[in-house]
XYZ file of C-alpha atoms in Angstrom:
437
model
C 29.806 -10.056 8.926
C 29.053 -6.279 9.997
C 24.994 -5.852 10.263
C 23.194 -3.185 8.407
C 22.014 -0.167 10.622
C 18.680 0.465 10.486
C 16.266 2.958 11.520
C 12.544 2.929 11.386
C 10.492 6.149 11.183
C 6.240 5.677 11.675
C 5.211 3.339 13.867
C 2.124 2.086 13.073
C 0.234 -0.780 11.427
C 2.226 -0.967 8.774
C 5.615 -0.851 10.668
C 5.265 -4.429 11.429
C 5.935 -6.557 8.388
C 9.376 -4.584 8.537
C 10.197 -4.973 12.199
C 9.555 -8.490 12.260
C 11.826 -8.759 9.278
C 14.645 -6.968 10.644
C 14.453 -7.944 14.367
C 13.940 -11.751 12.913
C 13.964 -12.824 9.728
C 17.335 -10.881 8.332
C 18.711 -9.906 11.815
C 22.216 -12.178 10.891
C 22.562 -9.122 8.179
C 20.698 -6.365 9.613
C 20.300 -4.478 13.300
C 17.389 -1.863 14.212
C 19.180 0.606 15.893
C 16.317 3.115 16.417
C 12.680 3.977 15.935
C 10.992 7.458 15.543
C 7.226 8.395 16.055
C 4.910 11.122 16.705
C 3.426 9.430 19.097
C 5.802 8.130 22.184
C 2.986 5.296 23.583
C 2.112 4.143 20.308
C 5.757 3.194 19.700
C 6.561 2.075 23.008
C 4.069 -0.398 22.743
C 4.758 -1.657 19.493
C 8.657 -2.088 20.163
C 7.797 -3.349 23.309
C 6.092 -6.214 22.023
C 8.659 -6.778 19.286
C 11.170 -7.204 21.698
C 9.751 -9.254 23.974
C 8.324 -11.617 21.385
C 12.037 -11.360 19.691
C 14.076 -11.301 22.349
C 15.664 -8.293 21.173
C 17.956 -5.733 23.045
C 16.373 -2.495 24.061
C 15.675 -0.173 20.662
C 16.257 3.351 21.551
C 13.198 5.691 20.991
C 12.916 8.968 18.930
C 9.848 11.366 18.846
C 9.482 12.940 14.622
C 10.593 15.954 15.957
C 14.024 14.553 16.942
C 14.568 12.755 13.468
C 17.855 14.528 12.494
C 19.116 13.729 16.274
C 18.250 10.308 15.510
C 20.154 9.641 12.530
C 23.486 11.633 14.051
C 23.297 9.897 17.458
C 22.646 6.201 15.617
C 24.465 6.531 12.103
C 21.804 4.446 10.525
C 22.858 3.678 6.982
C 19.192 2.668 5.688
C 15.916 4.587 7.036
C 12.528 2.638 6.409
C 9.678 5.180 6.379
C 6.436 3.586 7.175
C 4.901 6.778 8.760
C 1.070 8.948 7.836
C 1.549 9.207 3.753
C 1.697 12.764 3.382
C 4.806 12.697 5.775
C 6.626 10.374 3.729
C 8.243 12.918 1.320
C 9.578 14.712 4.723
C 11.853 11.756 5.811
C 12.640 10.040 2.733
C 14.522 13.802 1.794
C 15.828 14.200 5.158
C 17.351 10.688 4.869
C 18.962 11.015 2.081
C 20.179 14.353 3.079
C 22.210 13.480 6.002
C 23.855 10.061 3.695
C 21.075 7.225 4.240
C 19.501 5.122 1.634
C 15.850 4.678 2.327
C 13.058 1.846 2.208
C 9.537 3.976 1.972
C 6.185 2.083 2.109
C 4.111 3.105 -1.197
C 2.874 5.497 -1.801
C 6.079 7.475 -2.427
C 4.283 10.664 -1.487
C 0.322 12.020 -2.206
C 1.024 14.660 -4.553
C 3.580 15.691 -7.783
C 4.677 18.956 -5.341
C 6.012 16.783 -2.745
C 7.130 14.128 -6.162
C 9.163 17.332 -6.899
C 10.824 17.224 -4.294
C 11.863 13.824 -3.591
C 13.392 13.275 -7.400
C 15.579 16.622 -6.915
C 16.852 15.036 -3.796
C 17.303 12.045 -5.295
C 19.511 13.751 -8.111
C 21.475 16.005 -5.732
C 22.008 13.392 -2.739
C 22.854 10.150 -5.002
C 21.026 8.130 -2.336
C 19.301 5.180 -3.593
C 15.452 4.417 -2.765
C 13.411 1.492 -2.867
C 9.739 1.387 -3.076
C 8.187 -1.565 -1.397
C 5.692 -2.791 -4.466
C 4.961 -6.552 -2.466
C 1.691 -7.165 -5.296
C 4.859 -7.158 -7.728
C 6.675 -9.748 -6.328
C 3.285 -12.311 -5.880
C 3.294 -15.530 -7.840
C 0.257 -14.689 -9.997
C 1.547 -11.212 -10.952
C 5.193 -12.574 -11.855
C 3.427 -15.178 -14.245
C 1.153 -12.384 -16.073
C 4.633 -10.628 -16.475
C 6.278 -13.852 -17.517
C 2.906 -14.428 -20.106
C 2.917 -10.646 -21.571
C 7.339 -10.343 -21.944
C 6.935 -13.854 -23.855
C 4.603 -12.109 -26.530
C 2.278 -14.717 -25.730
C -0.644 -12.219 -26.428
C 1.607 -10.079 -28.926
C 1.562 -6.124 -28.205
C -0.952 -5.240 -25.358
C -3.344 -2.891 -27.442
C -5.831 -2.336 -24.106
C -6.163 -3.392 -20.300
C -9.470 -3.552 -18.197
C -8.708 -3.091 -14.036
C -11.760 -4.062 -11.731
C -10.793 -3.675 -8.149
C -13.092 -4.127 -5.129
C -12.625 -3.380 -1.599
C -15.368 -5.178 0.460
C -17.339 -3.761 3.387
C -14.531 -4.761 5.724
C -11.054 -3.958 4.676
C -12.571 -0.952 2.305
C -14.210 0.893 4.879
C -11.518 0.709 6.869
C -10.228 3.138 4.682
C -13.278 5.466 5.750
C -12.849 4.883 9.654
C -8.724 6.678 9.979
C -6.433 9.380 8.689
C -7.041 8.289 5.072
C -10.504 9.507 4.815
C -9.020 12.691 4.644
C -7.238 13.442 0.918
C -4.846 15.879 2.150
C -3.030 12.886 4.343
C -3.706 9.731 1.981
C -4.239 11.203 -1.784
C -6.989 9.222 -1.283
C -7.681 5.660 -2.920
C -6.476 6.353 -6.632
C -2.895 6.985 -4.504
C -3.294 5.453 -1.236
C -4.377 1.989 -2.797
C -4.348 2.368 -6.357
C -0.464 2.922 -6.887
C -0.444 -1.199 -6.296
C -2.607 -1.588 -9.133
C -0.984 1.321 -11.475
C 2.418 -0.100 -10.656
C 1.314 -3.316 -11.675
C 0.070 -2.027 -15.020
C 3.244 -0.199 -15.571
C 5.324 -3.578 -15.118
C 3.310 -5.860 -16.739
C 3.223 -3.740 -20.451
C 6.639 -2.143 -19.355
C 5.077 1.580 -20.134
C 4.065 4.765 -18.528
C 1.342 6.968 -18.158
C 0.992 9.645 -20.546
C -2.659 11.024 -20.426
C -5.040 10.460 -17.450
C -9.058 11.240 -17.113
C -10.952 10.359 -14.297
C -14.245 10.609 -12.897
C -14.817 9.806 -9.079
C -17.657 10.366 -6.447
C -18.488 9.414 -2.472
C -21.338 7.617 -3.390
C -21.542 5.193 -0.242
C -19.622 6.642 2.531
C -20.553 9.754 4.559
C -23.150 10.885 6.530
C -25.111 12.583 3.873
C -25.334 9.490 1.913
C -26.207 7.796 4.851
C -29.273 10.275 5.371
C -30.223 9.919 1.777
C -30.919 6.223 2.349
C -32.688 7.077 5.860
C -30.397 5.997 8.460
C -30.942 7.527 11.686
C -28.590 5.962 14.013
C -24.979 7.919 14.162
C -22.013 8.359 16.561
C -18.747 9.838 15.872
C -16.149 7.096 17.310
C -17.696 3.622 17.717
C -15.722 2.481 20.679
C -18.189 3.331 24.283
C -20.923 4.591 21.465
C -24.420 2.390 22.266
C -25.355 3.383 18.736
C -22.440 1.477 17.647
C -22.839 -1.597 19.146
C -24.959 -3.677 16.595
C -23.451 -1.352 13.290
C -21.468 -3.967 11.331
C -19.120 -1.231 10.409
C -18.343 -0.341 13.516
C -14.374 -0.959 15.069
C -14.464 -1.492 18.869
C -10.771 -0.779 20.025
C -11.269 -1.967 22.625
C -12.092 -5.432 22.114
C -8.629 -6.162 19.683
C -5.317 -6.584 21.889
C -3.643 -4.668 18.860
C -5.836 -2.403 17.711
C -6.257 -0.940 21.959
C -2.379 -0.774 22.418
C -1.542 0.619 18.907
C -4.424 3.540 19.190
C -6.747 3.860 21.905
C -4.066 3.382 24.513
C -2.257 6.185 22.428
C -4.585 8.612 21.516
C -4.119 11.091 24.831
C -1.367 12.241 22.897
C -2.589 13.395 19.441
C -6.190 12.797 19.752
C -5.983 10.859 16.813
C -8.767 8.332 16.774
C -8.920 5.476 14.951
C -12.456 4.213 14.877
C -14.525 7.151 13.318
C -17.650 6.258 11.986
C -17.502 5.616 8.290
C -20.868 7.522 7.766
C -19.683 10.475 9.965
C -18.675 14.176 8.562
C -15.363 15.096 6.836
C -14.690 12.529 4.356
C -13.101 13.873 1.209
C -12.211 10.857 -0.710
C -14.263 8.810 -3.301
C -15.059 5.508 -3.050
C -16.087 4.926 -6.745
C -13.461 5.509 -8.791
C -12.939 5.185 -13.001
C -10.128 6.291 -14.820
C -8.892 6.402 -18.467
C -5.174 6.334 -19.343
C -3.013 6.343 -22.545
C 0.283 4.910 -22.103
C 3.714 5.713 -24.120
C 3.204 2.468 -25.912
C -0.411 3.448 -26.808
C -1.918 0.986 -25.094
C -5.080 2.127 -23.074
C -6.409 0.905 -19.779
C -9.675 1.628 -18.306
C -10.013 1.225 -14.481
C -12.529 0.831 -12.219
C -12.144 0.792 -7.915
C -14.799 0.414 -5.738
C -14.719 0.439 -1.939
C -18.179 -1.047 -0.797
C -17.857 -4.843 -2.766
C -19.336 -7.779 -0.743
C -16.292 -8.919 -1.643
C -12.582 -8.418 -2.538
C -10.284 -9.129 -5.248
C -9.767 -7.676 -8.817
C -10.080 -8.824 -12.529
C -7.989 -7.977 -14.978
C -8.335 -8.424 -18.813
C -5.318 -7.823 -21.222
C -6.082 -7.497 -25.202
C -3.502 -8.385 -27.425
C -2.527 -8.269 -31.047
C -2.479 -12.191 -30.489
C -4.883 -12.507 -28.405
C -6.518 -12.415 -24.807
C -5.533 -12.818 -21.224
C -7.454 -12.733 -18.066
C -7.083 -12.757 -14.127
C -9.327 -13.359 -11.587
C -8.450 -13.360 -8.059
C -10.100 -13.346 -5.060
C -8.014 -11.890 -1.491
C -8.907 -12.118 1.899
C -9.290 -8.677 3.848
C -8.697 -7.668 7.330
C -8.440 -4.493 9.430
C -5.272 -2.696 9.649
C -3.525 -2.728 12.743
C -6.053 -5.156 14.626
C -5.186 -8.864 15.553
C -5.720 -10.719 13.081
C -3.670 -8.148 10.955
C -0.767 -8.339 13.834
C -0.934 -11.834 13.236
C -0.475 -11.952 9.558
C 2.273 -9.706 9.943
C 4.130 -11.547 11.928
C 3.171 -15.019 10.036
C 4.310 -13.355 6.437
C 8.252 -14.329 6.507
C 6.934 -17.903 7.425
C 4.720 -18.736 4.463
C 2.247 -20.496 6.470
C -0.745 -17.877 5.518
C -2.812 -18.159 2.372
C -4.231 -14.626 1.815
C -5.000 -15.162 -2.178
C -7.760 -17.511 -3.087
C -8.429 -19.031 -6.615
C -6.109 -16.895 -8.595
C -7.538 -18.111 -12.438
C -5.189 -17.261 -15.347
C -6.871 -17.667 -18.791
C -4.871 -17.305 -21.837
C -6.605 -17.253 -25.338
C -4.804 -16.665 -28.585
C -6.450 -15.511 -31.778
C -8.683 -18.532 -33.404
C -7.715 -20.935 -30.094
C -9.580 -22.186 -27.549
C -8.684 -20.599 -24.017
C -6.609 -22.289 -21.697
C -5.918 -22.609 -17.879
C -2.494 -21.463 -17.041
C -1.099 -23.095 -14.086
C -0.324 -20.902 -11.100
C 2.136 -21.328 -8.229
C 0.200 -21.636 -4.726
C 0.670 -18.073 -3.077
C 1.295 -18.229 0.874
C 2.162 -14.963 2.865
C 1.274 -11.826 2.865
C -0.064 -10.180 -0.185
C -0.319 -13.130 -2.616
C 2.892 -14.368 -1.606
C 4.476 -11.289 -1.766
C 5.943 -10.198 1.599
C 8.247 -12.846 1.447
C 9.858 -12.503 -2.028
C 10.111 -8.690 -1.636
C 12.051 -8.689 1.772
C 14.342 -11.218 0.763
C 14.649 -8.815 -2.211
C 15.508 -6.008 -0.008
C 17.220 -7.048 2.500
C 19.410 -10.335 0.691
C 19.644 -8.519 -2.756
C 19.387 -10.521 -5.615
C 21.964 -10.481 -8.449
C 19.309 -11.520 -10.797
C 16.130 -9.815 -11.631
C 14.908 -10.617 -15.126
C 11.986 -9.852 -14.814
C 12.537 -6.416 -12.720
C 10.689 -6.974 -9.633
C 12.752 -4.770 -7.628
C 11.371 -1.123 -7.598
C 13.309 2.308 -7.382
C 12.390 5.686 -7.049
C 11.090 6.023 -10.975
C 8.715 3.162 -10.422
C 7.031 5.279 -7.087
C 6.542 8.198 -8.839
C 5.148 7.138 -12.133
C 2.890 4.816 -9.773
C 1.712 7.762 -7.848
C 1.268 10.016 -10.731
C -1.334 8.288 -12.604
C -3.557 9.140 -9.584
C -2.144 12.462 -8.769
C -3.014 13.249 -12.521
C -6.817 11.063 -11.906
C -7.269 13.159 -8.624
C -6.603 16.632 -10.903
C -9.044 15.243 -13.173
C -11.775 14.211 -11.129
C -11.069 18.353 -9.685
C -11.376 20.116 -13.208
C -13.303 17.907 -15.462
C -10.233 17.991 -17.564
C -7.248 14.830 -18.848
C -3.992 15.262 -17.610
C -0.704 15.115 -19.395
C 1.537 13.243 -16.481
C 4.431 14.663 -18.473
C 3.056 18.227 -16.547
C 3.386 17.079 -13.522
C 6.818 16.625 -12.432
C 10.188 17.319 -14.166
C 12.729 14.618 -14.153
């Protein structure tokens, strides 16, 4: 059977999942045949270790600015874009522009400019995209879909999101490049397209009209002042006034966290373990937003970054009645260890990373009852797993639609493109004036 060429552009944290699937996993179907980066130790490292660890021939090495080289010299036929999220729009046209079909980690892009973009290319090239939506693919979220398309709670009329990020995984968020809007969208893209594609699936709508309202409430040094802490440094790693902060990231005590960044930062002076109560942070980290759907269903959503714990609750009203989920995930830094280590461990099922996932269903006049859920191991609630094999086996059936294209990014993204705009002017947002498809 003739493999798949593949080439991998951004490689960082969240490159991993995807080179352990191709260099492993699918690699009787599929063959890496290069990797691009801005930064030339980062990657070295990183495909070092993959190789090693898979035994893998030597994977030749592009820097970003070399991308078109790349794909002429290799003839890759997919490009998996896993690179700084306001960069993603860059590749995923260029791709497609010189014949590739791509595989982009969400979100799509940060903005309904660079949205533009992508879905004119998309129309002009032909190319086809995936979006890697993983939450879609977990046991728990399939059986909501299963629950909702069976009419079990008739016509969703409203839909209450709770997410929390806890102290660990959602300051993380503070600490890197996505502290900064400009590069992440901040959380209502970065993160929340998950939980807005989610939505979207589950009541099989889209957005219409968005309003928001959003504030740093936690983060930052001038909150930090406000609640009269003294004690501040700008990177924790060598910082003495770091050393008993619990929200301090020590680079170099983590095997992956000193090879992937601090090993690699002489070239871009990109650091990775800024304090989270340090200057420059321009995204919120309490977010609510309000949004009308074409079916006229409503959802109100709530994300907070600074939970003692993590995990979300979602509550769907019915014309027949009620349903409910509550989950609780495990967290972990991105990048570090015990990340690298999940990574690598998602394609074999042997992690648990959801806890108690609780389905309640409750129909007008009945008592509520206990739906039984499927034990979730791997990445992501179970996930990882299902979605690679979905990418890179195909599957000839998909009832339920799990697999996600290029319309599913973008009308993920824009519900908080349209929330950040919001949360800007005070104002809703009509989605349907943000990009024309």
């Amino acid at each position: 059977m003739k493999k798949k060429r593949v080439a991998h552009v951004g490689i960082g944290s969240r490159a991993g999942m995807f080179l352990n699937a191709v260099m492993k996993t699918y690699a009787e179907s599929h063959e890496l045949v290069a990797v691009c980066d801005i930064n030339r130790t980062r990657m070295t490292n990183v495909i070092k270790h993959h190789c090693e660890k898979y035994n893998y021939p030597e994977v030749p090495m592009y820097s970003s600015s070399d991308f078109d080289k790349m794909i002429q010299e290799t003839k890759p036929e997919i490009v998996i874009v896993t690179s700084m999220d306001r960069t993603h729009h860059t590749y995923i046209i260029r791709a497609m522009e010189l014949g590739c079909d791509v595989i982009t980690e969400k979100p799509m892009t940060v903005d309904n400019e660079k949205c533009q973009a992508i879905v004119d290319t998309v129309a002009k090239t032909g190319r086809n995209m995936k979006v890697t939506f993983n939450y879609r693919y977990a046991p728990v979220h399939t059986k909501i879909k299963e629950l909702i398309s069976k009419g079990e709670i008739g016509d969703v009329t409203s839909v209450h999101f709770e997410w929390l990020l806890d102290t660990k995984h959602g300051a993380d968020y503070f600490r890197r490049w996505h502290r900064d809007k400009v590069n992440s969208g901040g959380l209502l893209v970065h993160k929340a397209t998950h939980h807005f594609d989610l939505v979207n699936w589950w009541i099989n709508s889209q957005p219409e009209t968005v309003y928001a309202m959003g504030r740093l409430a936690f983060y930052g040094r001038e909150n930090a002042e406000a609640r009269g802490e003294t004690k501040f440094y700008s990177r924790a790693t060598g910082s003495e006034n770091a050393k008993n902060d619990p929200f301090a990231l020590h680079l170099d005590k983590d095997d992956g966290l000193r090879g992937m960044y601090l090993e690699a930062e002489h070239e871009d002076g990109y650091q990775r373990d800024q304090s989270v109560f340090g200057y420059n942070i321009n995204i919120e980290d309490n977010m609510v937003v309000a949004v009308r759907y074409k079916n006229k269903a409503i959802m109100s959503y709530n994300l907070n970054a600074h939970s003692p714990w993590e995990g979300f609750r979602v509550m769907f009203n019915g014309t027949k009645g009620r349903l409910e989920l509550n989950v609780k995930e495990n967290t972990y830094v991105s990048g570090s260890k015990e990340d690298t280590n999940l990574a690598e461990n998602r394609n074999k099922e042997n992690v648990v990373e959801t806890k108690w996932p609780r389905i309640i269903l409750q129909h007008h006049w009945g008592k509520p009852m206990e739906v039984e859920v499927e034990e979730a191991k791997g990445g992501h609630g179970g996930g990882d797993v299902r979605l690679l094999d979905h990418i890179f086996l195909g599957r000839q059936d998909d009832p339920l639609g799990h697999a996600a294209g290029w319309m599913d990014g973008a009308m993920s993204i824009l519900t908080g493109v349209a929330a950040n705009k919001s949360i800007a002017t005070g104002l809703p947002v009509q989605v349907k004036d943000l990009v024309k498809f």
